[in-house]
């Protein structure tokens, strides 16, 4: 039951060209920085990435875009990334924009073993094109399919060697959902501890969902919009 | 005519004690500054916060604690944190009482367009489509006309839609209007110093004017 691997390079072993990956995070908050760096180094190509955002030009998923390793991006908001926009408009990058709640719930469905969900988000819009619409109690809903990802890569605050995870503040976001949804799930954590050190009452993701875990290093944790008050 | 702060102050009057409120980016965010003293309101941020507080003091900002606009924020006593599926769960199941958001266009049927300008701006819808499809009460904060001087209150939206028949009330620099399904935009209030005639000229959709139209009260 020891799921520890030594580092990001070892954790991403088996991710090959053309695979579909889920990557946790909201903006630059709670992103798996170490694994993204390792993927850039590995040079794996033609990836489909499912993530709420696409990073910024020089950080987060933006690094994988810059090195042209992503063929398709599935996200809800991609606004802060000029290189992304360039690749999308030139047709190099295939983009599927998904409403944020739909994105979260399609991850959740995969983790809960359900093939599809029904949501009112996007009814009557271009998001609905080609999708089945069902009426329940007088309201229309779109059928949206659960995601199918080869690997999910998440970032947690604390984890133990059995894969139990605790997230911190809003760095939780999509991470617990994606952790449940990958065929293989990799967790990188800021603090890796021994079993028994985490209170079972506080575990967000039970270790059963995690296949590989490692202690991350050199976290930059960049802030996208630094907003403050004067003392 | 109202400035952005005036619009935010007017919309803040729609917030009631005990409300859970989701505020969009831009003018809606400003509404938080004008919630009347003594009123207990819980702000929801769709990246996973109930009980969002103001920006942190300089030096206290934390990369792990941001709002849906990716700005550093704080937590208030009684706040809670959760994942994105639960966040949209509470939105979809209508636990959130009021949603305030911006728009590029609203139609007289209450359709809203606020996420895409074909060929120009492709940033994505974020949580807007989920919010407008499920919220029980949606108020739009926006300018009455766009930069080209064209009305944003239209018979039909020309931009790609975010949601159908969902907007209840719109507050602009000129007026407060309600959407009456099957009838059009009903003029509720004039902004200070604005005439009914000016509002009529700035509204491309059907405008319903019944009786005396009072001037907005802004504290």
Short mmCIF file of C-alpha atoms in Angstrom, two decimals:
data_model
loop_
_atom_site.label_atom_id
_atom_site.label_comp_id
_atom_site.label_asym_id
_atom_site.label_seq_id
_atom_site.Cartn_x
_atom_site.Cartn_y
_atom_site.Cartn_z
CA UNK A 1 0.00 0.00 0.00
CA UNK A 2 2.99 2.30 -0.20
CA UNK A 3 2.32 4.43 -3.27
CA UNK A 4 5.34 6.66 -2.96
CA UNK A 5 7.47 7.39 -5.97
CA UNK A 6 10.64 9.42 -5.71
CA UNK A 7 9.86 12.38 -7.93
CA UNK A 8 7.78 13.84 -10.77
CA UNK A 9 9.81 12.11 -13.50
CA UNK A 10 9.02 8.73 -11.99
CA UNK A 11 5.40 9.71 -11.32
CA UNK A 12 4.62 10.53 -14.96
CA UNK A 13 6.08 7.27 -16.28
CA UNK A 14 3.63 5.65 -18.70
CA UNK A 15 2.19 8.93 -20.00
CA UNK A 16 2.67 8.60 -23.73
CA UNK A 17 1.91 10.60 -26.89
CA UNK A 18 -1.79 11.08 -27.59
CA UNK A 19 -3.07 10.37 -24.07
CA UNK A 20 -5.81 12.28 -22.25
CA UNK A 21 -4.79 13.95 -18.98
CA UNK A 22 -6.76 15.70 -16.27
CA UNK A 23 -4.87 18.43 -14.43
CA UNK A 24 -6.22 19.95 -11.23
CA UNK A 25 -6.18 23.64 -10.36
CA UNK A 26 -8.14 26.85 -10.79
CA UNK A 27 -6.12 29.51 -12.55
CA UNK A 28 -2.64 29.00 -11.09
CA UNK A 29 -4.07 27.95 -7.71
CA UNK A 30 -3.54 24.31 -6.76
CA UNK A 31 -1.84 23.23 -10.01
CA UNK A 32 0.57 20.26 -10.13
CA UNK A 33 3.66 22.39 -10.84
CA UNK A 34 6.21 19.57 -10.53
CA UNK A 35 4.44 17.22 -12.94
CA UNK A 36 3.89 19.97 -15.51
CA UNK A 37 7.62 20.70 -15.46
CA UNK A 38 8.38 16.97 -15.81
CA UNK A 39 5.98 16.65 -18.77
CA UNK A 40 7.69 19.55 -20.52
CA UNK A 41 11.05 17.85 -19.95
CA UNK A 42 9.69 14.49 -21.20
CA UNK A 43 8.39 16.16 -24.37
CA UNK A 44 5.26 13.97 -24.58
CA UNK A 45 3.21 15.12 -27.57
CA UNK A 46 -0.39 15.32 -28.85
CA UNK A 47 -1.87 15.44 -25.38
CA UNK A 48 -5.51 16.15 -24.65
CA UNK A 49 -5.64 18.18 -21.45
CA UNK A 50 -8.73 18.59 -19.30
CA UNK A 51 -8.26 21.49 -16.91
CA UNK A 52 -10.39 24.45 -15.85
CA UNK A 53 -7.87 26.93 -17.26
CA UNK A 54 -4.86 26.87 -19.54
CA UNK A 55 -2.36 28.65 -17.32
CA UNK A 56 -0.60 31.85 -18.33
CA UNK A 57 2.02 32.26 -21.08
CA UNK A 58 5.02 31.29 -18.95
CA UNK A 59 3.53 29.26 -16.11
CA UNK A 60 1.21 26.35 -15.42
CA UNK A 61 -0.31 24.63 -18.44
CA UNK A 62 0.95 27.55 -20.54
CA UNK A 63 4.36 25.83 -20.43
CA UNK A 64 2.98 22.73 -22.20
CA UNK A 65 1.27 24.95 -24.77
CA UNK A 66 4.45 26.88 -25.40
CA UNK A 67 6.32 23.66 -26.18
CA UNK A 68 3.39 22.61 -28.44
CA UNK A 69 2.70 19.37 -26.58
CA UNK A 70 -1.06 19.89 -26.40
CA UNK A 71 -3.30 18.92 -29.31
CA UNK A 72 -6.62 19.52 -27.58
CA UNK A 73 -7.61 21.59 -24.58
CA UNK A 74 -10.86 21.06 -22.68
CA UNK A 75 -11.44 23.99 -20.31
CA UNK A 76 -14.02 26.51 -19.11
CA UNK A 77 -11.94 29.69 -19.24
CA UNK A 78 -8.73 30.33 -21.16
CA UNK A 79 -8.56 34.13 -21.03
CA UNK A 80 -5.11 34.91 -19.64
CA UNK A 81 -2.96 33.23 -22.26
CA UNK A 82 -1.87 34.93 -25.50
CA UNK A 83 -0.02 31.89 -26.88
CA UNK A 84 -3.12 29.81 -26.30
CA UNK A 85 -5.23 32.29 -28.26
CA UNK A 86 -2.71 32.31 -31.10
CA UNK A 87 -2.65 28.51 -31.39
CA UNK A 88 -6.42 28.31 -31.20
CA UNK A 89 -7.03 30.95 -33.90
CA UNK A 90 -4.41 29.39 -36.18
CA UNK A 91 -6.04 25.96 -35.79
CA UNK A 92 -2.95 24.27 -34.27
CA UNK A 93 -4.89 23.67 -31.07
CA UNK A 94 -8.30 22.08 -30.81
CA UNK A 95 -10.38 23.67 -28.04
CA UNK A 96 -13.54 22.48 -26.35
CA UNK A 97 -15.01 25.09 -24.03
CA UNK A 98 -17.18 23.58 -21.31
CA UNK A 99 -19.23 25.42 -18.66
CA UNK A 100 -17.34 25.26 -15.38
CA UNK A 101 -20.03 23.39 -13.44
CA UNK A 102 -20.39 20.92 -16.30
CA UNK A 103 -16.62 20.40 -16.35
CA UNK A 104 -16.59 19.71 -12.60
CA UNK A 105 -19.57 17.40 -12.75
CA UNK A 106 -18.25 15.43 -15.75
CA UNK A 107 -15.13 14.77 -13.64
CA UNK A 108 -17.31 13.86 -10.67
CA UNK A 109 -19.40 11.46 -12.76
CA UNK A 110 -16.25 9.64 -13.90
CA UNK A 111 -15.10 9.31 -10.29
CA UNK A 112 -18.50 8.05 -9.17
CA UNK A 113 -18.77 5.50 -11.96
CA UNK A 114 -21.65 7.20 -13.77
CA UNK A 115 -21.59 7.48 -17.58
CA UNK A 116 -23.35 10.83 -17.93
CA UNK A 117 -25.07 13.71 -16.16
CA UNK A 118 -27.95 16.06 -16.98
CA UNK A 119 -27.44 19.78 -16.50
CA UNK A 120 -29.38 22.89 -17.54
CA UNK A 121 -26.11 24.77 -18.23
CA UNK A 122 -25.82 25.58 -21.93
CA UNK A 123 -29.39 24.75 -22.97
CA UNK A 124 -30.26 26.92 -25.99
CA UNK A 125 -26.62 27.92 -26.56
CA UNK A 126 -23.91 26.64 -28.90
CA UNK A 127 -22.76 24.32 -26.10
CA UNK A 128 -25.94 22.30 -26.73
CA UNK A 129 -25.18 21.62 -30.42
CA UNK A 130 -25.26 17.89 -31.12
CA UNK A 131 -26.22 16.95 -27.57
CA UNK A 132 -29.28 15.10 -26.34
CA UNK A 133 -31.80 17.33 -24.57
CA UNK A 134 -34.13 15.77 -22.01
CA UNK A 135 -37.06 17.42 -20.27
CA UNK A 136 -37.52 16.68 -16.56
CA UNK A 137 -40.38 18.33 -14.67
CA UNK A 138 -40.87 20.96 -17.35
CA UNK A 139 -37.22 22.05 -17.64
CA UNK A 140 -34.71 21.16 -20.36
CA UNK A 141 -31.36 19.55 -19.52
CA UNK A 142 -28.35 18.59 -21.64
CA UNK A 143 -26.87 15.15 -21.39
CA UNK A 144 -23.13 15.52 -20.80
CA UNK A 145 -20.79 12.53 -20.79
CA UNK A 146 -18.40 11.63 -17.99
CA UNK A 147 -14.77 12.27 -18.90
CA UNK A 148 -12.48 9.40 -19.75
CA UNK A 149 -8.89 10.24 -18.81
CA UNK A 150 -5.83 8.00 -18.93
CA UNK A 151 -4.13 9.92 -16.13
CA UNK A 152 -5.27 12.48 -13.57
CA UNK A 153 -2.61 14.69 -12.02
CA UNK A 154 -3.51 16.53 -8.84
CA UNK A 155 -1.84 18.73 -6.26
CA UNK A 156 -2.59 18.49 -2.54
CA UNK A 157 -1.27 20.22 0.56
CA UNK A 158 -0.67 17.10 2.64
CA UNK A 159 -0.70 13.43 1.78
CA UNK A 160 0.44 10.17 3.34
CA UNK A 161 2.26 7.31 1.68
CA UNK A 162 -1.06 5.41 1.31
CA UNK A 163 -2.35 8.23 -0.90
CA UNK A 164 -4.77 9.95 1.49
CA UNK A 165 -4.95 13.65 0.62
CA UNK A 166 -5.84 16.97 2.25
CA UNK A 167 -6.12 20.14 0.20
CA UNK A 168 -5.71 23.68 1.46
CA UNK A 169 -8.16 26.59 0.98
CA UNK A 170 -9.24 27.19 -2.62
CA UNK A 171 -6.37 25.06 -3.92
CA UNK A 172 -8.92 22.25 -3.52
CA UNK A 173 -11.10 23.27 -6.55
CA UNK A 174 -11.03 20.49 -9.20
CA UNK A 175 -8.32 18.39 -7.51
CA UNK A 176 -10.49 15.97 -5.47
CA UNK A 177 -12.84 15.44 -8.45
CA UNK A 178 -10.05 14.68 -10.88
CA UNK A 179 -8.27 12.51 -8.31
CA UNK A 180 -11.30 10.20 -8.37
CA UNK A 181 -11.63 10.25 -12.15
CA UNK A 182 -8.28 9.14 -13.58
CA UNK A 183 -7.59 5.56 -14.61
CA UNK A 184 -4.24 6.27 -12.98
CA UNK A 185 -4.02 9.18 -10.56
CA UNK A 186 -0.80 10.94 -9.60
CA UNK A 187 -0.72 13.19 -6.54
CA UNK A 188 2.04 15.65 -5.79
CA UNK A 189 1.98 17.09 -2.27
CA UNK A 190 3.72 19.82 -0.33
CA UNK A 191 4.04 17.61 2.74
CA UNK A 192 4.30 13.82 2.50
CA UNK A 193 3.81 12.06 5.85
CA UNK A 194 3.52 8.53 7.26
CA UNK A 195 0.16 6.74 7.65
CA UNK A 196 -1.45 7.75 10.95
CA UNK A 197 -0.16 11.30 10.87
CA UNK A 198 -3.26 12.66 9.11
CA UNK A 199 -6.55 12.67 11.01
CA UNK A 200 -8.91 10.35 9.09
CA UNK A 201 -11.72 12.84 9.80
CA UNK A 202 -9.91 15.43 7.72
CA UNK A 203 -9.10 13.39 4.61
CA UNK A 204 -10.61 14.91 1.44
CA UNK A 205 -9.47 12.18 -0.99
CA UNK A 206 -9.21 8.60 0.32
CA UNK A 207 -6.04 6.83 -0.75
CA UNK A 208 -7.88 4.23 -2.84
CA UNK A 209 -8.08 6.78 -5.66
CA UNK A 210 -4.36 7.53 -5.68
CA UNK A 211 -1.86 5.32 -7.50
CA UNK A 212 1.34 7.33 -7.16
CA UNK A 213 2.29 10.02 -4.68
CA UNK A 214 5.41 12.09 -4.17
CA UNK A 215 6.73 14.99 -2.18
CA UNK A 216 6.92 17.96 -4.53
CA UNK A 217 9.65 20.57 -4.37
CA UNK A 218 10.40 24.19 -5.23
CA UNK A 219 6.78 25.31 -5.34
CA UNK A 220 6.49 28.76 -6.84
CA UNK A 221 2.74 29.09 -6.14
CA UNK A 222 2.48 32.14 -8.35
CA UNK A 223 -0.35 34.62 -7.69
CA UNK A 224 -2.27 35.66 -10.81
CA UNK A 225 -4.04 38.76 -9.40
CA UNK A 226 -2.43 40.15 -6.28
CA UNK A 227 -5.16 42.26 -4.67
CA UNK A 228 -4.60 43.80 -1.23
CA UNK A 229 -5.91 46.39 1.24
CA UNK A 230 -3.76 48.97 2.98
CA UNK A 231 -3.23 48.35 6.70
CA UNK B 1 -26.28 59.21 -15.06
CA UNK B 2 -24.68 56.65 -12.75
CA UNK B 3 -21.04 55.68 -12.70
CA UNK B 4 -19.95 52.10 -11.95
CA UNK B 5 -20.08 52.74 -8.22
CA UNK B 6 -23.59 54.17 -8.56
CA UNK B 7 -24.74 51.01 -10.37
CA UNK B 8 -23.12 48.86 -7.67
CA UNK B 9 -24.80 50.91 -4.90
CA UNK B 10 -28.20 50.58 -6.56
CA UNK B 11 -27.84 46.82 -7.00
CA UNK B 12 -26.65 46.41 -3.41
CA UNK B 13 -30.15 47.55 -2.38
CA UNK B 14 -31.51 44.28 -3.86
CA UNK B 15 -29.53 42.24 -1.35
CA UNK B 16 -31.50 41.11 1.70
CA UNK B 17 -30.49 39.98 5.16
CA UNK B 18 -29.62 36.27 5.20
CA UNK B 19 -28.92 36.03 1.48
CA UNK B 20 -26.25 33.83 -0.09
CA UNK B 21 -24.97 35.85 -3.06
CA UNK B 22 -22.69 35.12 -6.01
CA UNK B 23 -21.05 38.21 -7.49
CA UNK B 24 -19.55 38.20 -10.97
CA UNK B 25 -16.38 39.98 -12.06
CA UNK B 26 -16.42 43.78 -12.57
CA UNK B 27 -19.26 46.00 -11.30
CA UNK B 28 -20.92 43.08 -9.44
CA UNK B 29 -17.80 42.63 -7.27
CA UNK B 30 -18.12 46.29 -6.19
CA UNK B 31 -21.61 45.58 -4.76
CA UNK B 32 -19.94 43.84 -1.79
CA UNK B 33 -18.69 47.26 -0.61
CA UNK B 34 -22.23 48.67 -0.32
CA UNK B 35 -24.12 45.97 1.57
CA UNK B 36 -25.95 47.88 4.32
CA UNK B 37 -24.35 47.80 7.76
CA UNK B 38 -25.82 45.20 10.11
CA UNK B 39 -27.04 43.00 7.27
CA UNK B 40 -25.66 39.45 7.31
CA UNK B 41 -24.87 38.28 3.78
CA UNK B 42 -22.68 35.33 2.77
CA UNK B 43 -20.73 35.69 -0.48
CA UNK B 44 -20.19 32.59 -2.59
CA UNK B 45 -17.24 32.28 -4.93
CA UNK B 46 -17.66 29.45 -7.41
CA UNK B 47 -14.08 28.21 -7.06
CA UNK B 48 -15.12 26.93 -3.64
CA UNK B 49 -15.83 29.52 -0.93
CA UNK B 50 -18.83 30.48 1.18
CA UNK B 51 -18.11 33.44 3.41
CA UNK B 52 -15.57 35.24 1.23
CA UNK B 53 -14.08 38.31 2.87
CA UNK B 54 -12.30 41.42 1.54
CA UNK B 55 -8.83 41.54 -0.04
CA UNK B 56 -6.04 40.65 2.42
CA UNK B 57 -3.84 43.29 4.03
CA UNK B 58 -0.56 43.87 2.21
CA UNK B 59 1.81 41.01 3.03
CA UNK B 60 -0.99 38.62 4.09
CA UNK B 61 -1.91 37.45 0.58
CA UNK B 62 -1.92 33.68 0.11
CA UNK B 63 -1.61 31.93 -3.27
CA UNK B 64 -3.96 29.16 -2.04
CA UNK B 65 -6.80 31.57 -1.30
CA UNK B 66 -8.31 33.29 -4.33
CA UNK B 67 -11.76 34.15 -5.68
CA UNK B 68 -13.24 33.15 -9.04
CA UNK B 69 -11.57 36.21 -10.61
CA UNK B 70 -8.21 34.80 -9.40
CA UNK B 71 -7.79 37.70 -6.97
CA UNK B 72 -6.33 37.09 -3.52
CA UNK B 73 -9.08 37.24 -0.87
CA UNK B 74 -9.70 36.36 2.78
CA UNK B 75 -12.17 34.19 4.70
CA UNK B 76 -14.67 35.56 7.24
CA UNK B 77 -15.65 33.81 10.49
CA UNK B 78 -18.16 31.07 9.62
CA UNK B 79 -16.78 30.51 6.13
CA UNK B 80 -16.41 27.12 4.48
CA UNK B 81 -14.41 25.66 1.60
CA UNK B 82 -15.38 22.96 -0.89
CA UNK B 83 -14.61 21.51 -4.31
CA UNK B 84 -15.92 22.77 -7.66
CA UNK B 85 -18.61 20.09 -8.05
CA UNK B 86 -20.17 20.96 -4.70
CA UNK B 87 -19.89 24.64 -5.55
CA UNK B 88 -21.93 24.23 -8.71
CA UNK B 89 -24.17 21.79 -6.88
CA UNK B 90 -25.32 24.55 -4.56
CA UNK B 91 -25.77 26.86 -7.55
CA UNK B 92 -27.72 24.26 -9.58
CA UNK B 93 -29.95 23.30 -6.65
CA UNK B 94 -30.80 27.00 -6.10
CA UNK B 95 -29.36 27.36 -2.62
CA UNK B 96 -27.72 30.60 -3.76
CA UNK B 97 -30.36 33.35 -3.44
CA UNK B 98 -29.03 35.98 -5.81
CA UNK B 99 -26.61 36.10 -8.72
CA UNK B 100 -25.29 39.44 -9.96
CA UNK B 101 -23.33 39.47 -13.20
CA UNK B 102 -22.32 41.59 -16.15
CA UNK B 103 -23.55 41.23 -19.74
CA UNK B 104 -22.78 42.31 -23.28
CA UNK B 105 -26.42 42.00 -24.39
CA UNK B 106 -29.80 41.16 -22.85
CA UNK B 107 -32.94 40.45 -24.89
CA UNK B 108 -36.48 41.46 -24.01
CA UNK B 109 -37.15 37.77 -23.25
CA UNK B 110 -34.37 37.78 -20.63
CA UNK B 111 -31.80 35.96 -22.79
CA UNK B 112 -28.24 36.93 -21.93
CA UNK B 113 -25.01 37.03 -23.97
CA UNK B 114 -21.78 37.64 -22.06
CA UNK B 115 -19.10 35.13 -23.02
CA UNK B 116 -18.02 35.37 -26.63
CA UNK B 117 -17.59 37.77 -29.52
CA UNK B 118 -17.05 35.55 -32.61
CA UNK B 119 -13.69 36.18 -34.24
CA UNK B 120 -12.65 38.65 -31.55
CA UNK B 121 -12.85 37.42 -28.02
CA UNK B 122 -12.72 33.75 -27.07
CA UNK B 123 -12.02 33.45 -23.38
CA UNK B 124 -14.63 30.90 -22.40
CA UNK B 125 -17.79 30.99 -20.35
CA UNK B 126 -16.28 30.01 -17.00
CA UNK B 127 -19.17 29.49 -14.61
CA UNK B 128 -21.56 31.94 -16.29
CA UNK B 129 -23.63 29.34 -18.17
CA UNK B 130 -24.15 27.26 -15.01
CA UNK B 131 -25.09 30.35 -12.99
CA UNK B 132 -27.64 31.73 -15.46
CA UNK B 133 -29.21 28.33 -16.15
CA UNK B 134 -29.99 27.70 -12.49
CA UNK B 135 -30.10 30.88 -10.42
CA UNK B 136 -33.50 31.81 -8.97
CA UNK B 137 -32.79 35.51 -9.18
CA UNK B 138 -30.38 37.08 -11.67
CA UNK B 139 -29.64 40.79 -11.79
CA UNK B 140 -27.50 42.15 -14.58
CA UNK B 141 -25.17 45.12 -14.05
CA UNK B 142 -24.12 46.71 -17.32
CA UNK B 143 -23.91 49.84 -19.46
CA UNK B 144 -27.11 50.63 -21.37
CA UNK B 145 -25.23 51.17 -24.64
CA UNK B 146 -21.92 49.75 -25.89
CA UNK B 147 -18.81 51.71 -26.87
CA UNK B 148 -20.14 52.09 -30.42
CA UNK B 149 -23.26 53.75 -28.98
CA UNK B 150 -25.55 50.78 -29.74
CA UNK B 151 -28.17 49.62 -27.26
CA UNK B 152 -27.39 46.47 -25.25
CA UNK B 153 -31.09 45.97 -24.44
CA UNK B 154 -32.29 44.29 -27.61
CA UNK B 155 -35.33 42.54 -29.11
CA UNK B 156 -33.01 39.55 -29.64
CA UNK B 157 -29.34 39.02 -28.72
CA UNK B 158 -26.95 39.15 -31.68
CA UNK B 159 -23.99 37.54 -29.85
CA UNK B 160 -23.75 33.84 -28.88
CA UNK B 161 -26.06 33.21 -25.92
CA UNK B 162 -25.01 32.35 -22.39
CA UNK B 163 -28.52 31.41 -21.29
CA UNK B 164 -32.18 31.63 -22.21
CA UNK B 165 -34.98 33.57 -20.45
CA UNK B 166 -33.11 33.99 -17.20
CA UNK B 167 -32.52 37.69 -16.48
CA UNK B 168 -35.06 39.25 -14.10
CA UNK B 169 -33.72 42.77 -13.60
CA UNK B 170 -31.11 45.02 -15.24
CA UNK B 171 -29.46 48.06 -13.67
CA UNK B 172 -27.58 50.42 -16.01
CA UNK B 173 -26.16 53.93 -15.79
CA UNK B 174 -29.57 55.16 -17.02
CA UNK B 175 -32.26 52.98 -15.51
CA UNK B 176 -33.59 49.95 -13.67
CA UNK B 177 -35.69 47.71 -15.94
CA UNK B 178 -37.40 44.39 -15.33
CA UNK B 179 -37.85 41.68 -17.95
CA UNK B 180 -41.53 40.75 -18.40
CA UNK B 181 -41.77 37.57 -20.46
CA UNK B 182 -43.81 38.06 -23.61
CA UNK B 183 -43.97 41.84 -23.14
CA UNK B 184 -40.51 43.38 -22.99
CA UNK B 185 -38.42 45.62 -20.72
CA UNK B 186 -40.51 47.35 -18.06
CA UNK B 187 -39.04 50.65 -16.92
CA UNK B 188 -38.91 50.69 -13.11
CA UNK B 189 -36.68 53.66 -12.24
CA UNK B 190 -34.73 56.45 -13.88
CA UNK B 191 -31.14 57.20 -12.82
CA UNK B 192 -30.76 60.65 -11.22
CA UNK B 193 -31.07 63.39 -13.84
CA UNK B 194 -32.10 61.00 -16.65
CA UNK B 195 -35.39 61.45 -18.54
CA UNK B 196 -37.72 58.71 -19.76
CA UNK B 197 -37.01 59.99 -23.28
CA UNK B 198 -33.26 59.35 -22.90
CA UNK B 199 -33.91 55.80 -21.71
CA UNK B 200 -36.32 55.19 -24.61
CA UNK B 201 -33.67 56.36 -27.09
CA UNK B 202 -31.05 54.04 -25.60
CA UNK B 203 -33.27 50.94 -25.57
CA UNK B 204 -33.61 48.96 -28.80
CA UNK B 205 -35.97 46.34 -27.34
CA UNK B 206 -39.61 47.00 -26.46
CA UNK B 207 -39.77 49.37 -23.47
CA UNK B 208 -42.90 49.33 -21.33
CA UNK B 209 -43.56 52.67 -19.62
CA UNK B 210 -46.49 52.71 -17.22
CA UNK B 211 -47.40 55.76 -15.13
CA UNK B 212 -44.86 58.04 -13.45
CA UNK B 213 -41.35 56.57 -13.41
CA UNK B 214 -39.63 57.38 -10.09
CA UNK B 215 -36.00 58.40 -9.74
CA UNK B 216 -33.63 55.82 -8.24
CA UNK B 217 -32.82 56.11 -4.54
CA UNK B 218 -29.11 55.73 -3.99
CA UNK B 219 -27.72 56.22 -0.52
#
